[in-house]
PDB file of C-alpha atoms in Angstrom:
ATOM      1  CA  THR A   1       0.000   0.000   0.000  1.00 45.00           C
ATOM      2  CA  ALA A   2       1.082   3.564  -0.641  1.00 50.00           C
ATOM      3  CA  ASP A   3       2.193   5.732   2.227  1.00 53.00           C
ATOM      4  CA  LEU A   4      -0.385   8.519   2.395  1.00 52.00           C
ATOM      5  CA  LYS A   5       1.033  10.239   5.471  1.00 54.00           C
ATOM      6  CA  GLY A   6       1.366  13.931   4.829  1.00 52.00           C
ATOM      7  CA  THR A   7      -0.906  13.864   1.731  1.00 53.00           C
ATOM      8  CA  TYR A   8      -3.830  15.683   3.364  1.00 56.00           C
ATOM      9  CA  PRO A   9      -1.743  18.592   4.678  1.00 60.00           C
ATOM     10  CA  LEU A  10      -0.130  18.896   1.220  1.00 61.00           C
ATOM     11  CA  LEU A  11      -3.553  19.129  -0.464  1.00 62.00           C
ATOM     12  CA  LEU A  12      -4.662  21.765   2.037  1.00 65.00           C
ATOM     13  CA  GLU A  13      -1.492  23.750   1.380  1.00 69.00           C
ATOM     14  CA  ARG A  14      -2.072  23.659  -2.425  1.00 69.00           C
ATOM     15  CA  LYS A  15      -5.669  24.772  -1.981  1.00 69.00           C
ATOM     16  CA  ARG A  16      -4.588  27.633   0.305  1.00 72.00           C
ATOM     17  CA  HIS A  17      -2.051  28.802  -2.309  1.00 71.00           C
ATOM     18  CA  HIS A  18      -4.717  28.653  -5.053  1.00 70.00           C
ATOM     19  CA  HIS A  19      -7.082  30.836  -3.024  1.00 71.00           C
ATOM     20  CA  GLU A  20      -4.280  33.292  -2.219  1.00 79.00           C
ATOM     21  CA  ARG A  21      -3.441  33.646  -5.950  1.00 77.00           C
ATOM     22  CA  MET A  22      -7.107  34.247  -6.796  1.00 75.00           C
ATOM     23  CA  ALA A  23      -7.400  36.880  -4.039  1.00 76.00           C
ATOM     24  CA  GLU A  24      -4.269  38.652  -5.334  1.00 78.00           C
ATOM     25  CA  GLN A  25      -5.606  38.691  -8.895  1.00 73.00           C
ATOM     26  CA  TYR A  26      -8.961  40.001  -7.665  1.00 71.00           C
ATOM     27  CA  GLU A  27      -7.212  42.850  -5.851  1.00 73.00           C
ATOM     28  CA  LYS A  28      -5.180  43.732  -8.978  1.00 74.00           C
ATOM     29  CA  GLU A  29      -7.924  43.443 -11.634  1.00 70.00           C
ATOM     30  CA  GLY A  30     -11.086  43.920  -9.619  1.00 66.00           C
ATOM     31  CA  ALA A  31     -12.473  40.645 -10.994  1.00 62.00           C
ATOM     32  CA  PHE A  32     -11.946  36.948 -10.628  1.00 58.00           C
ATOM     33  CA  PRO A  33      -9.764  35.175 -13.192  1.00 55.00           C
ATOM     34  CA  GLU A  34     -11.473  33.888 -16.344  1.00 59.00           C
ATOM     35  CA  LYS A  35     -11.018  30.229 -15.455  1.00 58.00           C
ATOM     36  CA  THR A  36     -13.163  30.271 -12.327  1.00 54.00           C
ATOM     37  CA  ARG A  37     -16.215  28.060 -12.355  1.00 57.00           C
ATOM     38  CA  GLN A  38     -19.023  30.435 -13.142  1.00 59.00           C
ATOM     39  CA  ARG A  39     -22.169  29.833 -15.158  1.00 63.00           C
ATOM     40  CA  ASN A  40     -22.014  31.542 -18.518  1.00 64.00           C
ATOM     41  CA  LEU A  41     -25.623  31.826 -19.592  1.00 63.00           C
ATOM     42  CA  ALA A  42     -26.329  32.873 -23.150  1.00 66.00           C
ATOM     43  CA  ASP A  43     -28.163  36.109 -23.639  1.00 68.00           C
ATOM     44  CA  PHE A  44     -30.602  35.635 -26.467  1.00 76.00           C
ATOM     45  CA  ASN A  45     -33.971  36.594 -27.799  1.00 85.00           C
ATOM     46  CA  ALA A  46     -35.667  34.124 -30.100  1.00 87.00           C
ATOM     47  CA  THR A  47     -38.958  33.771 -31.909  1.00 90.00           C
ATOM     48  CA  LYS A  48     -39.629  30.239 -33.129  1.00 89.00           C
ATOM     49  CA  SER A  49     -42.432  28.925 -35.335  1.00 89.00           C
ATOM     50  CA  ILE A  50     -43.928  25.679 -34.077  1.00 90.00           C
ATOM     51  CA  VAL A  51     -46.464  23.164 -35.354  1.00 91.00           C
ATOM     52  CA  VAL A  52     -48.742  20.942 -33.292  1.00 92.00           C
ATOM     53  CA  VAL A  53     -49.101  17.560 -35.002  1.00 92.00           C
ATOM     54  CA  ARG A  54     -52.185  15.436 -34.353  1.00 93.00           C
ATOM     55  CA  VAL A  55     -51.492  11.851 -35.399  1.00 91.00           C
ATOM     56  CA  ILE A  56     -53.914   9.197 -36.560  1.00 90.00           C
ATOM     57  CA  ALA A  57     -52.120   5.837 -36.600  1.00 90.00           C
ATOM     58  CA  SER A  58     -53.447   2.563 -37.958  1.00 89.00           C
ATOM     59  CA  ASP A  59     -54.395   1.433 -34.459  1.00 89.00           C
ATOM     60  CA  GLY A  60     -55.412   4.633 -32.713  1.00 86.00           C
ATOM     61  CA  ALA A  61     -55.456   8.401 -32.481  1.00 84.00           C
ATOM     62  CA  THR A  62     -55.549  11.079 -29.851  1.00 81.00           C
ATOM     63  CA  SER A  63     -59.024  11.817 -28.592  1.00 84.00           C
ATOM     64  CA  PHE A  64     -58.391  15.566 -28.843  1.00 91.00           C
ATOM     65  CA  ASN A  65     -59.370  17.427 -32.003  1.00 92.00           C
ATOM     66  CA  GLU A  66     -57.250  20.084 -33.749  1.00 92.00           C
ATOM     67  CA  SER A  67     -59.180  22.937 -32.150  1.00 92.00           C
ATOM     68  CA  TYR A  68     -58.524  21.707 -28.609  1.00 92.00           C
ATOM     69  CA  LEU A  69     -54.835  21.054 -29.314  1.00 93.00           C
ATOM     70  CA  GLY A  70     -54.409  24.513 -30.848  1.00 93.00           C
ATOM     71  CA  ASP A  71     -56.105  26.146 -27.871  1.00 92.00           C
ATOM     72  CA  SER A  72     -53.977  24.275 -25.333  1.00 92.00           C
ATOM     73  CA  VAL A  73     -50.704  25.195 -27.071  1.00 94.00           C
ATOM     74  CA  PHE A  74     -51.394  28.645 -28.546  1.00 94.00           C
ATOM     75  CA  GLY A  75     -54.342  29.844 -26.446  1.00 91.00           C
ATOM     76  CA  ASN A  76     -56.277  31.271 -29.425  1.00 87.00           C
ATOM     77  CA  GLY A  77     -58.086  33.640 -27.077  1.00 83.00           C
ATOM     78  CA  VAL A  78     -59.644  30.701 -25.218  1.00 84.00           C
ATOM     79  CA  ASP A  79     -56.975  29.561 -22.751  1.00 82.00           C
ATOM     80  CA  ASP A  80     -54.791  32.174 -21.022  1.00 87.00           C
ATOM     81  CA  ALA A  81     -52.495  29.526 -19.497  1.00 91.00           C
ATOM     82  CA  ASN A  82     -51.055  27.670 -22.478  1.00 92.00           C
ATOM     83  CA  VAL A  83     -47.679  26.389 -23.661  1.00 92.00           C
ATOM     84  CA  VAL A  84     -46.811  29.573 -25.577  1.00 94.00           C
ATOM     85  CA  SER A  85     -47.741  31.962 -22.762  1.00 94.00           C
ATOM     86  CA  GLN A  86     -45.905  29.896 -20.140  1.00 93.00           C
ATOM     87  CA  MET A  87     -42.694  29.646 -22.191  1.00 91.00           C
ATOM     88  CA  LYS A  88     -42.808  33.381 -22.810  1.00 92.00           C
ATOM     89  CA  ALA A  89     -43.320  34.121 -19.100  1.00 93.00           C
ATOM     90  CA  CYS A  90     -40.652  31.664 -17.896  1.00 90.00           C
ATOM     91  CA  SER A  91     -38.073  33.132 -20.289  1.00 89.00           C
ATOM     92  CA  TYR A  92     -38.949  36.725 -19.378  1.00 89.00           C
ATOM     93  CA  ASP A  93     -40.191  37.354 -22.932  1.00 91.00           C
ATOM     94  CA  LYS A  94     -36.945  36.120 -24.514  1.00 90.00           C
ATOM     95  CA  LEU A  95     -38.282  32.878 -26.037  1.00 90.00           C
ATOM     96  CA  ILE A  96     -41.454  33.362 -28.017  1.00 92.00           C
ATOM     97  CA  PHE A  97     -43.278  30.599 -29.862  1.00 92.00           C
ATOM     98  CA  GLN A  98     -45.627  31.494 -32.684  1.00 93.00           C
ATOM     99  CA  LYS A  99     -47.886  29.464 -34.942  1.00 92.00           C
ATOM    100  CA  ALA A 100     -46.302  28.215 -38.155  1.00 89.00           C
ATOM    101  CA  PRO A 101     -47.831  29.850 -41.222  1.00 90.00           C
ATOM    102  CA  ASP A 102     -50.840  28.136 -42.796  1.00 90.00           C
ATOM    103  CA  LYS A 103     -50.017  25.709 -45.608  1.00 89.00           C
ATOM    104  CA  VAL A 104     -51.782  23.128 -47.723  1.00 88.00           C
ATOM    105  CA  GLY A 105     -50.065  19.939 -48.836  1.00 85.00           C
ATOM    106  CA  LEU A 106     -50.964  16.840 -50.817  1.00 80.00           C
ATOM    107  CA  ASP A 107     -50.421  13.442 -49.221  1.00 72.00           C
ATOM    108  CA  ASN A 108     -49.937  10.970 -52.068  1.00 64.00           C
ATOM    109  CA  ARG A 109     -49.321   8.097 -49.663  1.00 56.00           C
ATOM    110  CA  THR A 110     -52.740   8.177 -47.995  1.00 50.00           C
ATOM    111  CA  THR A 111     -56.170   7.823 -49.504  1.00 44.00           C
ATOM    112  CA  VAL A 112     -59.216   8.987 -47.594  1.00 44.00           C
ATOM    113  CA  ILE A 113     -62.407   6.994 -48.005  1.00 42.00           C
ATOM    114  CA  GLY A 114     -64.691   9.299 -46.141  1.00 43.00           C
ATOM    115  CA  VAL A 115     -64.685  12.177 -43.726  1.00 45.00           C
ATOM    116  CA  ASP A 116     -67.340  12.628 -41.084  1.00 49.00           C
ATOM    117  CA  ASP A 117     -67.637  16.419 -41.053  1.00 49.00           C
ATOM    118  CA  ALA A 118     -69.312  16.446 -37.632  1.00 52.00           C
ATOM    119  CA  THR A 119     -66.438  14.660 -35.868  1.00 51.00           C
ATOM    120  CA  ASN A 120     -63.649  15.240 -38.425  1.00 49.00           C
ATOM    121  CA  ASN A 121     -62.872  11.507 -38.224  1.00 47.00           C
ATOM    122  CA  THR A 122     -61.490   9.928 -41.376  1.00 45.00           C
ATOM    123  CA  THR A 123     -61.411   6.425 -42.723  1.00 43.00           C
ATOM    124  CA  THR A 124     -58.087   5.837 -44.444  1.00 43.00           C
ATOM    125  CA  VAL A 125     -56.244   3.142 -46.346  1.00 41.00           C
ATOM    126  CA  ALA A 126     -52.832   3.007 -47.944  1.00 43.00           C
ATOM    127  CA  ALA A 127     -52.721   4.851 -51.279  1.00 44.00           C
ATOM    128  CA  ASN A 128     -52.188   1.703 -53.325  1.00 42.00           C
ATOM    129  CA  THR A 129     -55.210  -0.081 -51.863  1.00 43.00           C
ATOM    130  CA  THR A 130     -57.980  -0.611 -54.383  1.00 43.00           C
ATOM    131  CA  ASN A 131     -61.419   0.602 -53.470  1.00 44.00           C
ATOM    132  CA  SER A 132     -64.456   1.930 -55.247  1.00 46.00           C
ATOM    133  CA  ALA A 133     -63.254   4.607 -57.682  1.00 44.00           C
ATOM    134  CA  ASN A 134     -65.984   7.009 -56.657  1.00 43.00           C
ATOM    135  CA  ASP A 135     -65.233   7.158 -52.934  1.00 43.00           C
ATOM    136  CA  THR A 136     -61.448   7.577 -52.804  1.00 45.00           C
ATOM    137  CA  ARG A 137     -59.302  10.655 -53.051  1.00 51.00           C
ATOM    138  CA  THR A 138     -55.804  11.684 -52.153  1.00 66.00           C
ATOM    139  CA  GLU A 139     -55.752  13.463 -48.829  1.00 72.00           C
ATOM    140  CA  ILE A 140     -55.279  17.212 -48.755  1.00 79.00           C
ATOM    141  CA  VAL A 141     -53.408  18.053 -45.571  1.00 86.00           C
ATOM    142  CA  LYS A 142     -54.033  21.497 -44.102  1.00 90.00           C
ATOM    143  CA  LEU A 143     -51.755  23.185 -41.617  1.00 90.00           C
ATOM    144  CA  ALA A 144     -54.119  25.760 -40.177  1.00 91.00           C
ATOM    145  CA  ASN A 145     -53.932  27.796 -37.019  1.00 91.00           C
ATOM    146  CA  GLY A 146     -50.635  26.092 -36.113  1.00 92.00           C
ATOM    147  CA  VAL A 147     -52.093  22.559 -36.093  1.00 93.00           C
ATOM    148  CA  VAL A 148     -52.005  19.723 -38.635  1.00 92.00           C
ATOM    149  CA  THR A 149     -53.359  16.162 -38.605  1.00 91.00           C
ATOM    150  CA  ILE A 150     -51.127  13.502 -40.136  1.00 89.00           C
ATOM    151  CA  THR A 151     -52.511  10.058 -40.967  1.00 87.00           C
ATOM    152  CA  LEU A 152     -50.257   6.998 -40.780  1.00 87.00           C
ATOM    153  CA  PRO A 153     -52.378   4.169 -42.204  1.00 85.00           C
ATOM    154  CA  THR A 154     -49.610   1.538 -42.126  1.00 87.00           C
ATOM    155  CA  THR A 155     -47.869   2.533 -38.878  1.00 89.00           C
ATOM    156  CA  SER A 156     -49.138   1.370 -35.503  1.00 88.00           C
ATOM    157  CA  ILE A 157     -48.586   2.839 -32.073  1.00 89.00           C
ATOM    158  CA  ALA A 158     -47.287  -0.564 -30.989  1.00 91.00           C
ATOM    159  CA  GLN A 159     -44.243  -0.098 -33.255  1.00 93.00           C
ATOM    160  CA  GLY A 160     -42.838   2.360 -30.708  1.00 90.00           C
ATOM    161  CA  ASP A 161     -41.980   6.019 -30.348  1.00 90.00           C
ATOM    162  CA  ALA A 162     -38.915   6.012 -32.628  1.00 91.00           C
ATOM    163  CA  THR A 163     -40.817   4.442 -35.520  1.00 92.00           C
ATOM    164  CA  MET A 164     -43.739   6.810 -35.027  1.00 91.00           C
ATOM    165  CA  ARG A 165     -41.457   9.884 -34.840  1.00 90.00           C
ATOM    166  CA  ASN A 166     -39.552   8.866 -37.981  1.00 91.00           C
ATOM    167  CA  GLU A 167     -42.739   8.192 -39.948  1.00 90.00           C
ATOM    168  CA  ILE A 168     -44.347  11.463 -38.799  1.00 89.00           C
ATOM    169  CA  THR A 169     -41.213  13.381 -39.829  1.00 89.00           C
ATOM    170  CA  ARG A 170     -41.124  11.630 -43.233  1.00 89.00           C
ATOM    171  CA  ARG A 171     -44.808  12.361 -43.791  1.00 88.00           C
ATOM    172  CA  LEU A 172     -44.497  16.052 -42.855  1.00 88.00           C
ATOM    173  CA  ASN A 173     -41.441  16.396 -45.106  1.00 87.00           C
ATOM    174  CA  SER A 174     -43.292  14.739 -47.989  1.00 84.00           C
ATOM    175  CA  VAL A 175     -46.573  16.613 -47.620  1.00 85.00           C
ATOM    176  CA  PHE A 176     -45.121  20.081 -47.107  1.00 83.00           C
ATOM    177  CA  ASN A 177     -41.974  19.595 -49.209  1.00 81.00           C
ATOM    178  CA  VAL A 178     -39.541  20.473 -46.439  1.00 75.00           C
ATOM    179  CA  ARG A 179     -36.209  18.881 -45.751  1.00 69.00           C
ATOM    180  CA  HIS A 180     -35.263  20.729 -42.576  1.00 64.00           C
ATOM    181  CA  PRO A 181     -37.319  21.778 -39.544  1.00 58.00           C
ATOM    182  CA  ARG A 182     -36.468  25.455 -40.132  1.00 60.00           C
ATOM    183  CA  GLN A 183     -38.122  25.551 -43.567  1.00 56.00           C
TER     184      GLN A 183
END
């Protein structure tokens, strides 16, 4: 075993010398040396566009409609305590989220076989599935009021979060012709 006698007093002596050097530098420069351990928080102001994505998978969907999701995230004059207002308040007005601009896209990979206008529920199949020619159409996807619904007719929730996230990203990129989240 190593002889550790005298190690503790030596460490204390080194620490005392370090503090003495820092005190001397503070007296000379009026500030602590640059290499002290201090938090260096970035000073920024940012406005970011965000999109709320409602997903309909082959084996389920959220029970909330686009209107409710938009209200809970953006407020829309209905909900004063929402994601956008809370982020703005917590950042002291330095991080501001805003709704992404409205867009319309064409989803060539999904065919809608009927839309119940009262509930906005859709019946979907994969685009290559054959059905009666009169009751199928390619889905028009609308990003309105910061919210969009994406249908994944061949992806199930049971496939896991990573698969769902990747398929949602692919679908959004395809429908709205974007290759990067900042577009």
